[in-house]
């Protein structure tokens, strides 16, 4: 089987071109795989203990790897079929290995331990390739996001510093204006007092001269 069969959708990048496929396609990152003939009991996808699920993506990504592993399976009996049988019966039970090997020999007469180990190494190598690919993608995405966050924080911090500096300057200007306001009355009080006194003197002078003139006019009318 071609190695491209293990090339599932990205674990880190949402494929926007596949949005039209609907909600059902979005539920899994793995491609739909054709049904394969199984010579041994199917085992349920291994899940992690509930109390260890601190990572909400753990079971989902494990399922992606599990299906990717299955997509590498070739026709006939090899490590994959033995793996499924042993997992279903019990990995710590020696008889499960013997039973699986015996059943495998009945399907593939030239089956050997060396062949199984060779195929096991093949699966490991393919999984490592896929892991390395997506590990690189993940690290790149994380680095890009870290850089974006750092840049955004720097820009916002600079804007905050600039605004704080402007606020300080405005506060200084405000205090200066308040001081100017407080000085207006004292600075102009002397001039205001002088004007007020001159206005009063003008009134008194007018009254005095008019009183004097009117007295003389009264005397003329009375004595002449």
PDB file of C-alpha atoms in Angstrom, residues 1-11 29-33 64 67-69 71-72 126 129-130 133-134 137:
ATOM      1  CA  UNK A   1       0.000   0.000   0.000  1.00  0.00           C
ATOM      2  CA  UNK A   2       1.287   3.458  -0.822  1.00  0.00           C
ATOM      3  CA  UNK A   3       2.664   5.451   2.087  1.00  0.00           C
ATOM      4  CA  UNK A   4       0.353   8.362   1.226  1.00  0.00           C
ATOM      5  CA  UNK A   5      -2.474   6.376   2.869  1.00  0.00           C
ATOM      6  CA  UNK A   6      -1.177   7.655   6.216  1.00  0.00           C
ATOM      7  CA  UNK A   7      -1.416  11.275   5.122  1.00  0.00           C
ATOM      8  CA  UNK A   8      -4.480  12.308   7.153  1.00  0.00           C
ATOM      9  CA  UNK A   9      -5.786  15.841   7.562  1.00  0.00           C
ATOM     10  CA  UNK A  10      -3.670  18.280   9.501  1.00  0.00           C
ATOM     11  CA  UNK A  11      -3.880  18.061  13.273  1.00  0.00           C
ATOM     12  CA  UNK A  29      -9.512  14.620  11.488  1.00  0.00           C
ATOM     13  CA  UNK A  30      -8.978  11.179   9.906  1.00  0.00           C
ATOM     14  CA  UNK A  31     -10.015  10.288   6.341  1.00  0.00           C
ATOM     15  CA  UNK A  32     -12.768   7.796   5.686  1.00  0.00           C
ATOM     16  CA  UNK A  33     -11.042   4.473   5.234  1.00  0.00           C
ATOM     17  CA  UNK A  64      -6.366   9.689  14.277  1.00  0.00           C
ATOM     18  CA  UNK A  67      -6.920   4.940  12.005  1.00  0.00           C
ATOM     19  CA  UNK A  68      -3.713   6.018  10.315  1.00  0.00           C
ATOM     20  CA  UNK A  69      -2.072   2.844  11.577  1.00  0.00           C
ATOM     21  CA  UNK A  71      -4.711   2.608   6.817  1.00  0.00           C
ATOM     22  CA  UNK A  72      -1.182   1.192   6.405  1.00  0.00           C
ATOM     23  CA  UNK A 126       5.762   5.284   9.172  1.00  0.00           C
ATOM     24  CA  UNK A 129       7.394  10.043   9.900  1.00  0.00           C
ATOM     25  CA  UNK A 130       3.846  11.294  10.366  1.00  0.00           C
ATOM     26  CA  UNK A 133       5.639  16.039  10.124  1.00  0.00           C
ATOM     27  CA  UNK A 134       2.885  17.174  12.444  1.00  0.00           C
ATOM     28  CA  UNK A 137       3.754  21.849  11.895  1.00  0.00           C
TER      29      UNK A 137
END
